[in-house]
Short mmCIF file of C-alpha atoms in Angstrom, two decimals:
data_model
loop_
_atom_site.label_atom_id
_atom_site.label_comp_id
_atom_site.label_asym_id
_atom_site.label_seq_id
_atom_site.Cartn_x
_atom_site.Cartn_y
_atom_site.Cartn_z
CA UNK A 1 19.75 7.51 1.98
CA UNK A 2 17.33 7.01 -1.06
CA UNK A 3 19.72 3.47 -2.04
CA UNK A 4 19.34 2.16 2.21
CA UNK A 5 15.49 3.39 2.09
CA UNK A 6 14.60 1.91 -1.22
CA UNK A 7 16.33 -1.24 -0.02
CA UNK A 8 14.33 -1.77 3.29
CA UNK A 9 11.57 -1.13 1.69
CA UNK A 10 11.59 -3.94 -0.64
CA UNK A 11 12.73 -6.04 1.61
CA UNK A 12 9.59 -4.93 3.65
CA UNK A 13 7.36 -5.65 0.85
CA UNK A 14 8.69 -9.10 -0.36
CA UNK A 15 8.38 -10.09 3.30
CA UNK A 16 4.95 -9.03 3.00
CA UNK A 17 3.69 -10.92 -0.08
CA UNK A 18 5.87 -14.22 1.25
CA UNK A 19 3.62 -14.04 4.32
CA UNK A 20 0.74 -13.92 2.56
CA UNK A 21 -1.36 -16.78 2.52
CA UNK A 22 -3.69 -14.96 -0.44
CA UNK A 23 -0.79 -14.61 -2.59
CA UNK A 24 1.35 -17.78 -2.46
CA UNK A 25 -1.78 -19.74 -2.85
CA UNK A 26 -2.42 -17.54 -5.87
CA UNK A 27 1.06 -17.82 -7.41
CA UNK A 28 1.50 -21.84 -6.87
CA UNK A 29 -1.90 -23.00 -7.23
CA UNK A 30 -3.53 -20.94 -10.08
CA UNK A 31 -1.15 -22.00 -12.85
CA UNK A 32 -1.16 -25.79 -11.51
CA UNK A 33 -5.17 -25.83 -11.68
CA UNK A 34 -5.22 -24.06 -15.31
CA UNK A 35 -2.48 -26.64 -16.44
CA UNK A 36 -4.29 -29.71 -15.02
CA UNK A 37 -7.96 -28.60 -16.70
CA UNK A 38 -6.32 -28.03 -19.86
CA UNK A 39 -4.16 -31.21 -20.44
CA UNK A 40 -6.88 -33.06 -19.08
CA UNK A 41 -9.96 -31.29 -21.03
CA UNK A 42 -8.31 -29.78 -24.55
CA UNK A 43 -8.27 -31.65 -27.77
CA UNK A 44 -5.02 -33.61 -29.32
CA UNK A 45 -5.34 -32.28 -32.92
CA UNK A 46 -3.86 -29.78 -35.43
CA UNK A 47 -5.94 -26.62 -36.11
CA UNK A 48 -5.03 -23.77 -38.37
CA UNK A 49 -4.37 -20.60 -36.57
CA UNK A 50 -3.19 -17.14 -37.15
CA UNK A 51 -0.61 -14.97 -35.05
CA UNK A 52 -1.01 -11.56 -35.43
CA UNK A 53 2.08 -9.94 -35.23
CA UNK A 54 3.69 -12.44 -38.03
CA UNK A 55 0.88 -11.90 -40.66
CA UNK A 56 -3.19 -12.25 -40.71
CA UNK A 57 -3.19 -14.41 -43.69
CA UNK A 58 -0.47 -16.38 -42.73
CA UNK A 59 -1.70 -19.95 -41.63
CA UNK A 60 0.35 -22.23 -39.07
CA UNK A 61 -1.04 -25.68 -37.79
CA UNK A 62 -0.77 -26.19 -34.44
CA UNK A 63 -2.01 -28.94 -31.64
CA UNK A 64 -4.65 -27.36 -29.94
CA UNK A 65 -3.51 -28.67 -26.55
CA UNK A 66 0.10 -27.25 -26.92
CA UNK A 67 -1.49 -24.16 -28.20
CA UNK A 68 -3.67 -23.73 -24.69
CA UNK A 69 -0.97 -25.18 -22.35
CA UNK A 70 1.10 -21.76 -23.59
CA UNK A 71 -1.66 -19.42 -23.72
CA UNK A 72 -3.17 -20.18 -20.54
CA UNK A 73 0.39 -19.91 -18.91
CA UNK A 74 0.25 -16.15 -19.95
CA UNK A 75 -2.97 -15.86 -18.68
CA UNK A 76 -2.45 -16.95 -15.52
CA UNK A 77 0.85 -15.62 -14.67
CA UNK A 78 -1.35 -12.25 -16.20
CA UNK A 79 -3.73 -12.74 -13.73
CA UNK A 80 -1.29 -13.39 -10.81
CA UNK A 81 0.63 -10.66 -11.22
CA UNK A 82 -2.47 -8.11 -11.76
CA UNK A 83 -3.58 -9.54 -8.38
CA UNK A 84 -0.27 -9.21 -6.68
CA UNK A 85 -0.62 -5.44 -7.86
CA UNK A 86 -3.28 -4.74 -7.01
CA UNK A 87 -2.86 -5.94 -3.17
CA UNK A 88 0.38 -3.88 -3.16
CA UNK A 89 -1.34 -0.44 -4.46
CA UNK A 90 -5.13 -0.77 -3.07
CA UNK A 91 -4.38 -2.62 0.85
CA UNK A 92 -2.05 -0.70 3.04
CA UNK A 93 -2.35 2.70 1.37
CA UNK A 94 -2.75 4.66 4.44
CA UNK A 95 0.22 2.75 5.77
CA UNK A 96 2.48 4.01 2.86
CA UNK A 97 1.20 7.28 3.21
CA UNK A 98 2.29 7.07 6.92
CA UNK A 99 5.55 6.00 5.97
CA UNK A 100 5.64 9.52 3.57
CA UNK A 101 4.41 11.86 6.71
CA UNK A 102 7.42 9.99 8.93
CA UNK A 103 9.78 11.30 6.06
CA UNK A 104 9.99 8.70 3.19
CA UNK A 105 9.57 10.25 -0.12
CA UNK A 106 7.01 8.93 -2.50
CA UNK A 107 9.31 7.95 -4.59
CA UNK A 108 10.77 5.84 -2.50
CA UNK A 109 7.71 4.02 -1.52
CA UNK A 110 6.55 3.55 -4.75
CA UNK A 111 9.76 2.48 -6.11
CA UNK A 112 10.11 0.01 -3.60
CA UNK A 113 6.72 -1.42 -3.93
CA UNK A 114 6.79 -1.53 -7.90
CA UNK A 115 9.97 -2.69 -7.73
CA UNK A 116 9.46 -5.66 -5.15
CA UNK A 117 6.74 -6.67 -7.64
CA UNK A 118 8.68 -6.38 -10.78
CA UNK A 119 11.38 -8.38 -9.38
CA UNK A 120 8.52 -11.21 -8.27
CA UNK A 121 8.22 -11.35 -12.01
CA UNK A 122 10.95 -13.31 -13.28
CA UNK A 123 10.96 -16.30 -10.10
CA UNK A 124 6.81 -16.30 -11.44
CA UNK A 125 7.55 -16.68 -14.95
CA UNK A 126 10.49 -19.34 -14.42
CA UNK A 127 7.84 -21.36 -12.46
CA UNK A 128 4.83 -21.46 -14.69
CA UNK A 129 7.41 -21.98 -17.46
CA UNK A 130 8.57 -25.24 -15.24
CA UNK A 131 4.83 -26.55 -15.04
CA UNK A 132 4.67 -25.68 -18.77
CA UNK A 133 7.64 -27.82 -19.84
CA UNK A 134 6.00 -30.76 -17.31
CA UNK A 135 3.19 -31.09 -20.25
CA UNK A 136 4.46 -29.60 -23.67
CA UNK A 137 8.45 -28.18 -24.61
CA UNK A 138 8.39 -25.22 -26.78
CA UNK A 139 10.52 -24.38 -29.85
CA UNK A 140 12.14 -21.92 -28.03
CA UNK A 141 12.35 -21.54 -23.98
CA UNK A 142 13.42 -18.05 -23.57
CA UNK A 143 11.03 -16.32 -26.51
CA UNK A 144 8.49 -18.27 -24.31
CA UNK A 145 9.79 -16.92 -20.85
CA UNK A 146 9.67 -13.80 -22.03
CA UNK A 147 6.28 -13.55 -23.16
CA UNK A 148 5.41 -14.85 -19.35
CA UNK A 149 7.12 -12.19 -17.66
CA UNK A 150 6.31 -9.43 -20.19
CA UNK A 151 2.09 -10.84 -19.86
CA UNK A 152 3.26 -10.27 -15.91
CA UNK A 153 4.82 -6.70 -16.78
CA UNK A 154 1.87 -5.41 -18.21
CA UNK A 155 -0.66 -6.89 -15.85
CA UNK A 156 0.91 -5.70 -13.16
CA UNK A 157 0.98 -2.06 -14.59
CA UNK A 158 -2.92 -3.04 -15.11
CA UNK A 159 -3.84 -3.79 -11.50
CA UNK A 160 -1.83 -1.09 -10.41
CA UNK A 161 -4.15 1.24 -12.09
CA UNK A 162 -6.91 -0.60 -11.17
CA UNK A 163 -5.37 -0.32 -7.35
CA UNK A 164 -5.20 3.38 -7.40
CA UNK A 165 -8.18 3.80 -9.33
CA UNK A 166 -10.88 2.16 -7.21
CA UNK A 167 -10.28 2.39 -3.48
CA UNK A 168 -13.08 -0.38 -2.25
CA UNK A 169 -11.33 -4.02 -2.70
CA UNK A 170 -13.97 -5.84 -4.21
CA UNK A 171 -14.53 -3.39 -7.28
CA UNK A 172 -10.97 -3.66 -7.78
CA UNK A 173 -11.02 -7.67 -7.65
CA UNK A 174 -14.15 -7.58 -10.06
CA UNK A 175 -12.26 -4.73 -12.29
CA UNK A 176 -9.44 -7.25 -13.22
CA UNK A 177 -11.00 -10.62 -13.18
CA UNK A 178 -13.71 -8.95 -15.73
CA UNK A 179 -10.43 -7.48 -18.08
CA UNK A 180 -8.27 -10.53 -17.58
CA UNK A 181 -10.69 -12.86 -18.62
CA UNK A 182 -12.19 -10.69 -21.56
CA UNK A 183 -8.70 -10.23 -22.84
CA UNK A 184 -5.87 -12.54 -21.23
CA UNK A 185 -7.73 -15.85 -21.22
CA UNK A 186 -10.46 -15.31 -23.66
CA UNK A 187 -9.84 -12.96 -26.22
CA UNK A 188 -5.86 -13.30 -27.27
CA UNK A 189 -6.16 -16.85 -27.61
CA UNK A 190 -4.75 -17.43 -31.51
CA UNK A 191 -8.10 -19.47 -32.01
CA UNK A 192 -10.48 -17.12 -31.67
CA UNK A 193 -8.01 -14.87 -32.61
CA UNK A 194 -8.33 -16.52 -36.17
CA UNK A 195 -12.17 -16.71 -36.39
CA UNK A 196 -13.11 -13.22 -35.09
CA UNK A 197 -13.92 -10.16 -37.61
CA UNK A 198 -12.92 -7.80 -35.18
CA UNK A 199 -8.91 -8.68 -34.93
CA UNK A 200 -8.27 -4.64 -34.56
CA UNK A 201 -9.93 -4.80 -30.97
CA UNK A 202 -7.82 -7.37 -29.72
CA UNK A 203 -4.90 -6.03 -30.96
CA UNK A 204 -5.30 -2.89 -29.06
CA UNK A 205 -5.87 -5.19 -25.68
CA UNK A 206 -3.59 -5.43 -23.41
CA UNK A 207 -2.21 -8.91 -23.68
CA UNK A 208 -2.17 -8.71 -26.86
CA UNK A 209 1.25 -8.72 -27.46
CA UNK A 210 2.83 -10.78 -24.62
CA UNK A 211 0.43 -13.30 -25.71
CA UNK A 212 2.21 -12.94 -29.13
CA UNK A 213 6.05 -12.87 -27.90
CA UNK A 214 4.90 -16.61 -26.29
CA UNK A 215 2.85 -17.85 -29.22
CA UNK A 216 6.18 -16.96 -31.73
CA UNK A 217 8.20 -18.60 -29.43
CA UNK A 218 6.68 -21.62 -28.69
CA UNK A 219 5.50 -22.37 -32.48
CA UNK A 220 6.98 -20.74 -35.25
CA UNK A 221 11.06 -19.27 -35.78
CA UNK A 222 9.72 -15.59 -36.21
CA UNK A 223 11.44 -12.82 -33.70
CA UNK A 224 9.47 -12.17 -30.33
CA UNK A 225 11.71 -9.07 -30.24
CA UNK A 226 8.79 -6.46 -31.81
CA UNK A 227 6.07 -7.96 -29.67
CA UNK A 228 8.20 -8.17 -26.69
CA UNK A 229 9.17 -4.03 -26.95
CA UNK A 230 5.31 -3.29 -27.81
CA UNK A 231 4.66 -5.09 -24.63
CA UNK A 232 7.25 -3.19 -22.73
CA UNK A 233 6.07 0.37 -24.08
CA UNK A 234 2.00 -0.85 -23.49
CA UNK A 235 2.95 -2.00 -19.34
CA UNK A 236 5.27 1.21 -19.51
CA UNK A 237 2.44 3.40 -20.40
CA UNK A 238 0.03 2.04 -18.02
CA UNK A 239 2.29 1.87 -15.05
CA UNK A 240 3.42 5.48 -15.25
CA UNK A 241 -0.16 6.53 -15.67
CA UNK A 242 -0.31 4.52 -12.31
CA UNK A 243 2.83 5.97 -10.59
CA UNK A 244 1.16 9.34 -11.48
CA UNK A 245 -2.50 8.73 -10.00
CA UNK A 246 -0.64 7.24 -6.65
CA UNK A 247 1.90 9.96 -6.62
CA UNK A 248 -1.02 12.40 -6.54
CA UNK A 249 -3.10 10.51 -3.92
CA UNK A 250 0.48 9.76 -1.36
CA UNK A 251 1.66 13.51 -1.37
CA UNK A 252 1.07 15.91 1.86
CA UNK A 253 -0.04 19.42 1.07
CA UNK B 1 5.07 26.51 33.34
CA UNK B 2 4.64 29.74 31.94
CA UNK B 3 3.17 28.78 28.87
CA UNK B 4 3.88 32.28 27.63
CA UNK B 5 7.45 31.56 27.58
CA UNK B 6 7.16 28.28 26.26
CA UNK B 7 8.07 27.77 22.16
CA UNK B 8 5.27 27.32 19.79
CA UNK B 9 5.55 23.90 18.13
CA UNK B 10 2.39 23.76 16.41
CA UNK B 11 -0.15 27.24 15.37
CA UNK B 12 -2.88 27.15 13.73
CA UNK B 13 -4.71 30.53 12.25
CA UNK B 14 -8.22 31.23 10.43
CA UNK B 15 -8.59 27.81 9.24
CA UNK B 16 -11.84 27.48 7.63
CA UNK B 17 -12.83 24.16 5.64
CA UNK B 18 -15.98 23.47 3.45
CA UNK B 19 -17.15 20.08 1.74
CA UNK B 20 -19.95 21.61 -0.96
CA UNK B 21 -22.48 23.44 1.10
CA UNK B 22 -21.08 22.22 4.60
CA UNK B 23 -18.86 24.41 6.39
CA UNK B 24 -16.76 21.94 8.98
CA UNK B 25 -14.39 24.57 10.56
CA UNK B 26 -14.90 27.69 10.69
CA UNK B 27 -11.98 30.39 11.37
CA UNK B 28 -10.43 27.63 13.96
CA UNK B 29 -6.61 29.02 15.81
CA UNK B 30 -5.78 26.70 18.13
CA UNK B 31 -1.74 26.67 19.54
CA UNK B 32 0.21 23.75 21.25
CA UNK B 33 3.51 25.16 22.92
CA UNK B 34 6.17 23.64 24.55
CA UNK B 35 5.18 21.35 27.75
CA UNK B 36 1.41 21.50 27.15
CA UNK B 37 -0.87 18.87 26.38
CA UNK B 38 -4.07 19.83 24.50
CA UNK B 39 -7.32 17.92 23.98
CA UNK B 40 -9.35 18.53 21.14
CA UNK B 41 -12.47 17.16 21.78
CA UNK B 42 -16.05 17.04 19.81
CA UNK B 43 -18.88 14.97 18.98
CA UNK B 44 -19.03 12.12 16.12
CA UNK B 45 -18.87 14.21 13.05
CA UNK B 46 -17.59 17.38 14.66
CA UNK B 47 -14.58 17.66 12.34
CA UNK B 48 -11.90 16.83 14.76
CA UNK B 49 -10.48 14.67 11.75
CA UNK B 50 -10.74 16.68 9.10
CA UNK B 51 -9.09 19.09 11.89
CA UNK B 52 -5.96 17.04 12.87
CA UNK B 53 -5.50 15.76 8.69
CA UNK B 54 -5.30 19.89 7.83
CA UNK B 55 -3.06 19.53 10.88
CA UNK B 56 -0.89 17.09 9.70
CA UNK B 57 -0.87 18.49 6.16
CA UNK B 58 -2.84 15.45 4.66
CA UNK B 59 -5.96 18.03 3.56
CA UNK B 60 -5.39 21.82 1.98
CA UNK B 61 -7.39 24.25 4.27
CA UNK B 62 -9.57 26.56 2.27
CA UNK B 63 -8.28 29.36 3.63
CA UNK B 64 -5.61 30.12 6.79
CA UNK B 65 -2.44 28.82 7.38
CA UNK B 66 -1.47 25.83 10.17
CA UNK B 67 2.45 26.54 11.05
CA UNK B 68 4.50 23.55 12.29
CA UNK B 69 7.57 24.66 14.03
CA UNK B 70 9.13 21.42 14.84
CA UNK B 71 9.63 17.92 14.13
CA UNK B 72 6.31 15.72 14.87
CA UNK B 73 5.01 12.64 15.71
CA UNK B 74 1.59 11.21 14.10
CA UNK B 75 -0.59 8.59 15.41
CA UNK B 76 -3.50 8.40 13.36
CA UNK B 77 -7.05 6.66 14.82
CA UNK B 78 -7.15 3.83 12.61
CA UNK B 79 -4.19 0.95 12.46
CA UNK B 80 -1.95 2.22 9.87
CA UNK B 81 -0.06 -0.64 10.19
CA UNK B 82 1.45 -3.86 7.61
CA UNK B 83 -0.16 -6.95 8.71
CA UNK B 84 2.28 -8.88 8.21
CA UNK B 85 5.21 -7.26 9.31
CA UNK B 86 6.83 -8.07 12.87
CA UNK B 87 6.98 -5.50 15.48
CA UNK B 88 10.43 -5.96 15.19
CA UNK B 89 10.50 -4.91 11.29
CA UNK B 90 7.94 -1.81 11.94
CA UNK B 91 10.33 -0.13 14.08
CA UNK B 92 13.22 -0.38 11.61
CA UNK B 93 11.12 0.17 8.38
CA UNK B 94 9.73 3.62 10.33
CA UNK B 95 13.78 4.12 12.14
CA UNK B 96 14.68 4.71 8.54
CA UNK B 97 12.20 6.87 7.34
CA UNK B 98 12.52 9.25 10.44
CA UNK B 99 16.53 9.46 9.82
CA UNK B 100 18.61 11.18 11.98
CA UNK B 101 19.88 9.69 15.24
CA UNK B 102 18.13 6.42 14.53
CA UNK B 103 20.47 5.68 12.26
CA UNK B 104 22.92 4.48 15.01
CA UNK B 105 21.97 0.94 15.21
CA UNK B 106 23.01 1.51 19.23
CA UNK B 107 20.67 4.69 19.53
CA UNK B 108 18.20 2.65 17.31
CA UNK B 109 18.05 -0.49 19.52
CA UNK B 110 18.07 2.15 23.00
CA UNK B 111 15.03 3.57 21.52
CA UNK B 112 13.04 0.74 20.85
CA UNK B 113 13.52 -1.31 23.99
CA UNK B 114 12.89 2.67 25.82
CA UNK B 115 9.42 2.53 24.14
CA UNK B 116 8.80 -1.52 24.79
CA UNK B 117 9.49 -0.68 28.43
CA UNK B 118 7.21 2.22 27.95
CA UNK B 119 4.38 0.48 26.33
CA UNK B 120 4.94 -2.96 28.29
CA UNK B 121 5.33 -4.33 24.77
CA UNK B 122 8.45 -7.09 25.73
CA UNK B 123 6.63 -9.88 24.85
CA UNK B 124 5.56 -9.12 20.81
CA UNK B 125 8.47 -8.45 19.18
CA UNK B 126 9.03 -11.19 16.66
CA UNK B 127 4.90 -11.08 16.06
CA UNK B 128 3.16 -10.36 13.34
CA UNK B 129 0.66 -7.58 13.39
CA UNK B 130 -2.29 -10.01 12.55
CA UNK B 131 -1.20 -11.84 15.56
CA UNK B 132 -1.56 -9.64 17.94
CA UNK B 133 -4.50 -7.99 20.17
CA UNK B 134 -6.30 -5.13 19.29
CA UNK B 135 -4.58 -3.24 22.30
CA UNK B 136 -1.19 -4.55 20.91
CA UNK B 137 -1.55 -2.94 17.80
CA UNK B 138 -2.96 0.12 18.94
CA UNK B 139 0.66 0.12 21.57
CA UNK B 140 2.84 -0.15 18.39
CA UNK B 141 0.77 2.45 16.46
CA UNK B 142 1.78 5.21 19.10
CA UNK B 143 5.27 3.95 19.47
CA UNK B 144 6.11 4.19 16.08
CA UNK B 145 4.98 8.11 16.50
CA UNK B 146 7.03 8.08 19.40
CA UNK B 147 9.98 6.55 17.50
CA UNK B 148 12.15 9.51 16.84
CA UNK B 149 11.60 11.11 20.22
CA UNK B 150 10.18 14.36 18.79
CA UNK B 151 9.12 17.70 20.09
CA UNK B 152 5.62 17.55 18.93
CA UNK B 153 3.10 14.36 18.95
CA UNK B 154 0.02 14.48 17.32
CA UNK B 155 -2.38 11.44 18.49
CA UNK B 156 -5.85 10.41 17.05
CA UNK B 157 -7.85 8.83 19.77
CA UNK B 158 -4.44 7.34 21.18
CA UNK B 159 -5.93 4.60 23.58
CA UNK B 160 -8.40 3.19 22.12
CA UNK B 161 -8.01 -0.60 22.72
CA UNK B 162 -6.09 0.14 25.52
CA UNK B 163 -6.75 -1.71 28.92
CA UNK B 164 -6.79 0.20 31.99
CA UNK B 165 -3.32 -0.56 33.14
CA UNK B 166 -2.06 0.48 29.66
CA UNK B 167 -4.43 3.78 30.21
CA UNK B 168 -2.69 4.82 33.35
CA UNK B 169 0.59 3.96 31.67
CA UNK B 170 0.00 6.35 29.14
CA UNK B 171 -0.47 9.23 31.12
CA UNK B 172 2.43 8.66 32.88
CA UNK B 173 4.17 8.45 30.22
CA UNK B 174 2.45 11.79 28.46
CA UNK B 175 3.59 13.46 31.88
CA UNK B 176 7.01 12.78 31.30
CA UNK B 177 6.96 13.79 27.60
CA UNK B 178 5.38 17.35 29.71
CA UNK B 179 8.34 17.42 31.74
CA UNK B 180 11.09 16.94 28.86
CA UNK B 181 8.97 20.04 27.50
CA UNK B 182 7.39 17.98 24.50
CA UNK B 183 3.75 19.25 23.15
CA UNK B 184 1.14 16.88 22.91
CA UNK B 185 -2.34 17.36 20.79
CA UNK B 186 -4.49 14.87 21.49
CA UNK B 187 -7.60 14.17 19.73
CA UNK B 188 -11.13 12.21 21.01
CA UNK B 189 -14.30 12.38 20.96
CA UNK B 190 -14.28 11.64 24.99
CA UNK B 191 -11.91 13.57 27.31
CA UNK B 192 -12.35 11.45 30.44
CA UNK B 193 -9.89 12.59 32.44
CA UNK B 194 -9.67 16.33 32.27
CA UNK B 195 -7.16 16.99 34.76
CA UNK B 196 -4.26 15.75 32.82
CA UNK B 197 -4.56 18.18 30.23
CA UNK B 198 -3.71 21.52 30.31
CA UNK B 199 -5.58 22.84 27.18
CA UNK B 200 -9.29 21.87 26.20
CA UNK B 201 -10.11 22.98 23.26
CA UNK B 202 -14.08 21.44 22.25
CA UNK B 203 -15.03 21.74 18.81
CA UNK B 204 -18.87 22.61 18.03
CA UNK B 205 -20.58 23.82 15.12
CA UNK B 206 -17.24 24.19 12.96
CA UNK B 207 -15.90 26.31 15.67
CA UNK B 208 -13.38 26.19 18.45
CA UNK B 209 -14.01 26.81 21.81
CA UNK B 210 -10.18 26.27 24.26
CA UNK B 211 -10.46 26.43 28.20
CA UNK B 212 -7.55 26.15 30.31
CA UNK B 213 -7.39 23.53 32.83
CA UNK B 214 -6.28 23.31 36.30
CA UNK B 215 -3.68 20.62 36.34
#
């Protein structure tokens, strides 16, 4: 029962975010417009820059423009996937809960919902790294693919959180454009990385080291394989903090 | 019917809930048996909702107990719907979380076109909710309750949306349920039509005042 309800039930919700005109316009256009601005606005030269997880003293020159076409990849496919999230835990609530009170368990809903949007991962990381490789090829393609996915992963914990956390759709909207921009497209890019005095803060963010699994693979021959767990444990942490809170809020008495 | 004889599907006893300072129900019993359809009625703000979500087990009563002796159906006020799911896919997504008998694609698809008939809903099926009228989705929120055919409906302002036709449909059809001995609680803040029910219950002050009525 659990395998045929779990099953219809992310069928139901892929079906839903296919037929939704909010969220294929975010997926397809988002990364397009942050690729076109930056090949056609960034800078062709070298600049020194420093990636955290290798060393902080540790120098590597890189073209600026390369450098941004990867990081803003992560950041959008960050922000996609915290918006897809949060549509799936904050719209349709009561709807779930319905589905609980007719005899699903929560488990199964929220299985089936997390799942559907875990599984959207990989198809939205192969595609922003397809528009990547239009402009720039990396040293490596899968450290790089990765560090999409995993920025996805842990966004997606993220606007779950922020889903079950604020009920009213705006505040949640404002809650992750505010944190992804402070940390997925401003922050955790190497150069301000290198230049700030505060490096400890950023670390702690949370695309901190997704950001890092793409950087390694796109520009130096060090492992993603540390950042890419530390990203798994961070969106881990975050989404069962999230399971938890929506657990609590979906159960009858 | 002798309602005497009838089963108890649904009892309620002592509930009393408080938000802060306000008490909304105060010591409320209220009983739907077999064959019986009850109105709950009250003004905006009475607490028939905080009522029928004790009811449904959605809110913890501060003190009492609400008993639910069979299998129930749930059509809450607002459109708890997917937008942009087909009719079509509603009734299977809810035909697997109610189980049982539904899980013969043949009783399944007997079911469905039972309630379409019922609901004069032929002409949606491959729609999206979003497409549809505000009556339509207010049709498809009661016939998912009615799904699983069970003993016991609960219904939140049922026919709101509905047009007159659909109105007079629904009675008939909340006769029949009456004469295949199913309970009904229904729940508005208008009880036009007084005659088809055959408990009123009016809630006032946190309190719970039921009348018979003379069918």
């Amino acid at each position: 029962m659990f395998a045929s309800r779990f099953l219809i039930g992310v069928r139901m919700t892929g079906l839903e975010l296919l037929r939704s005109r909010y969220i294929l316009a975010l997926v397809f256009a988002m990364p397009l417009i942050f690729y076109l601005m930056i090949y056609v606005t960034s800078a062709e030269r070298d600049m020194p820059m420093l990636f955290g997880m290798v060393s902080d003293s540790r120098e590597y020159l890189v073209n600026e423009r390369d450098e941004s076409l990867v990081f803003f990849g992560t950041g959008a496919i960050a922000l996609v996937a915290a918006f897809i999230a949060l549509k799936l835990t904050q719209r349709h609530h009561e709807s779930s809960r319905r589905l609980v009170l007719c005899g699903y368990s929560t488990t199964e809903v929220l299985l089936s919902r997390i799942g559907t949007l875990l599984l959207s991962l990989i198809p939205l990381g192969c595609y922003v790294l397809l528009l990547l490789l239009c402009f720039f090829t990396p040293g490596s393609i899968l450290p790089v693919t990765a560090g999409f996915v995993l920025a996805g992963f842990v966004y997606a914990a993220l606007g779950a959180l922020i889903g079950v956390l604020f009920r009213n759709e705006i505040e949640g909207v404002l809650a992750v454009l505010l944190i992804a921009n402070i940390d997925a497209v401003w922050m955790q890019n190497p150069i301000y990385y290198t230049a700030s005095e505060h490096r400890e803060i950023i670390r702690v963010l949370p695309a901190y080291f997704p950001t890092q699994a793409s950087m390694l693979g796109a520009f130096t021959d060090e492992s993603v394989l540390a950042a890419a767990g530390a990203s798994l444990l961070y969106g881990g942490i975050l989404l069962l903090i999230a399971l938890f809170i929506y657990w609590r809020r979906m159960r009858v008495v | 019917m002798n309602t005497n004889e009838a089963k108890t599907l649904l009892a309620a006893a002592g509930v009393d809930k408080s938000y802060g300072q306000r008490q909304v129900l105060r010591d409320i019993h209220l009983r739907v048996r077999e064959g019986q359809i009850v109105g709950i009625c009250g003004e905006n703000g009475a607490g028939k909702s905080t009522l029928l979500r004790i009811l449904m087990g959605l809110l913890q009563p501060d003190a009492g107990t609400v008993e639910c002796r069979a299998a129930k159906g749930y059509c809450p006020q607002q459109l708890q719907l997917f937008d942009q799911l087909t009719v079509d896919e509603h009734f299977a997504y809810y035909a697997r979380a109610y189980g049982g008998a539904l899980m013969n694609p043949g009783v399944r698809n007997r079911r469905i076109e039972e309630l379409r008939d019922l609901l004069r809903m032929r002409s949606v099926n491959g729609q999206q909710v979003r497409q549809l009228s505000g009556g339509t989705q207010q049709k498809l929120n009661l016939a998912l309750a009615m799904l699983h055919d069970p003993p016991l409906l609960i219904l939140d302002e049922p026919y709101s949306g509905f047009d007159w036709e659909t109105y007079l449909q629904f009675w008939a059809v909340a006769a029949d349920l009456r004469e295949r001995r199913k309970g009904i609680l229904i729940v508005s803040h208008l009880v036009y039509d007084r005659s088809q029910f055959d408990l009123i219950c009016t809630l006032e002050n946190g309190g719970l005042t039921c009348s018979p009525q003379d069918s």
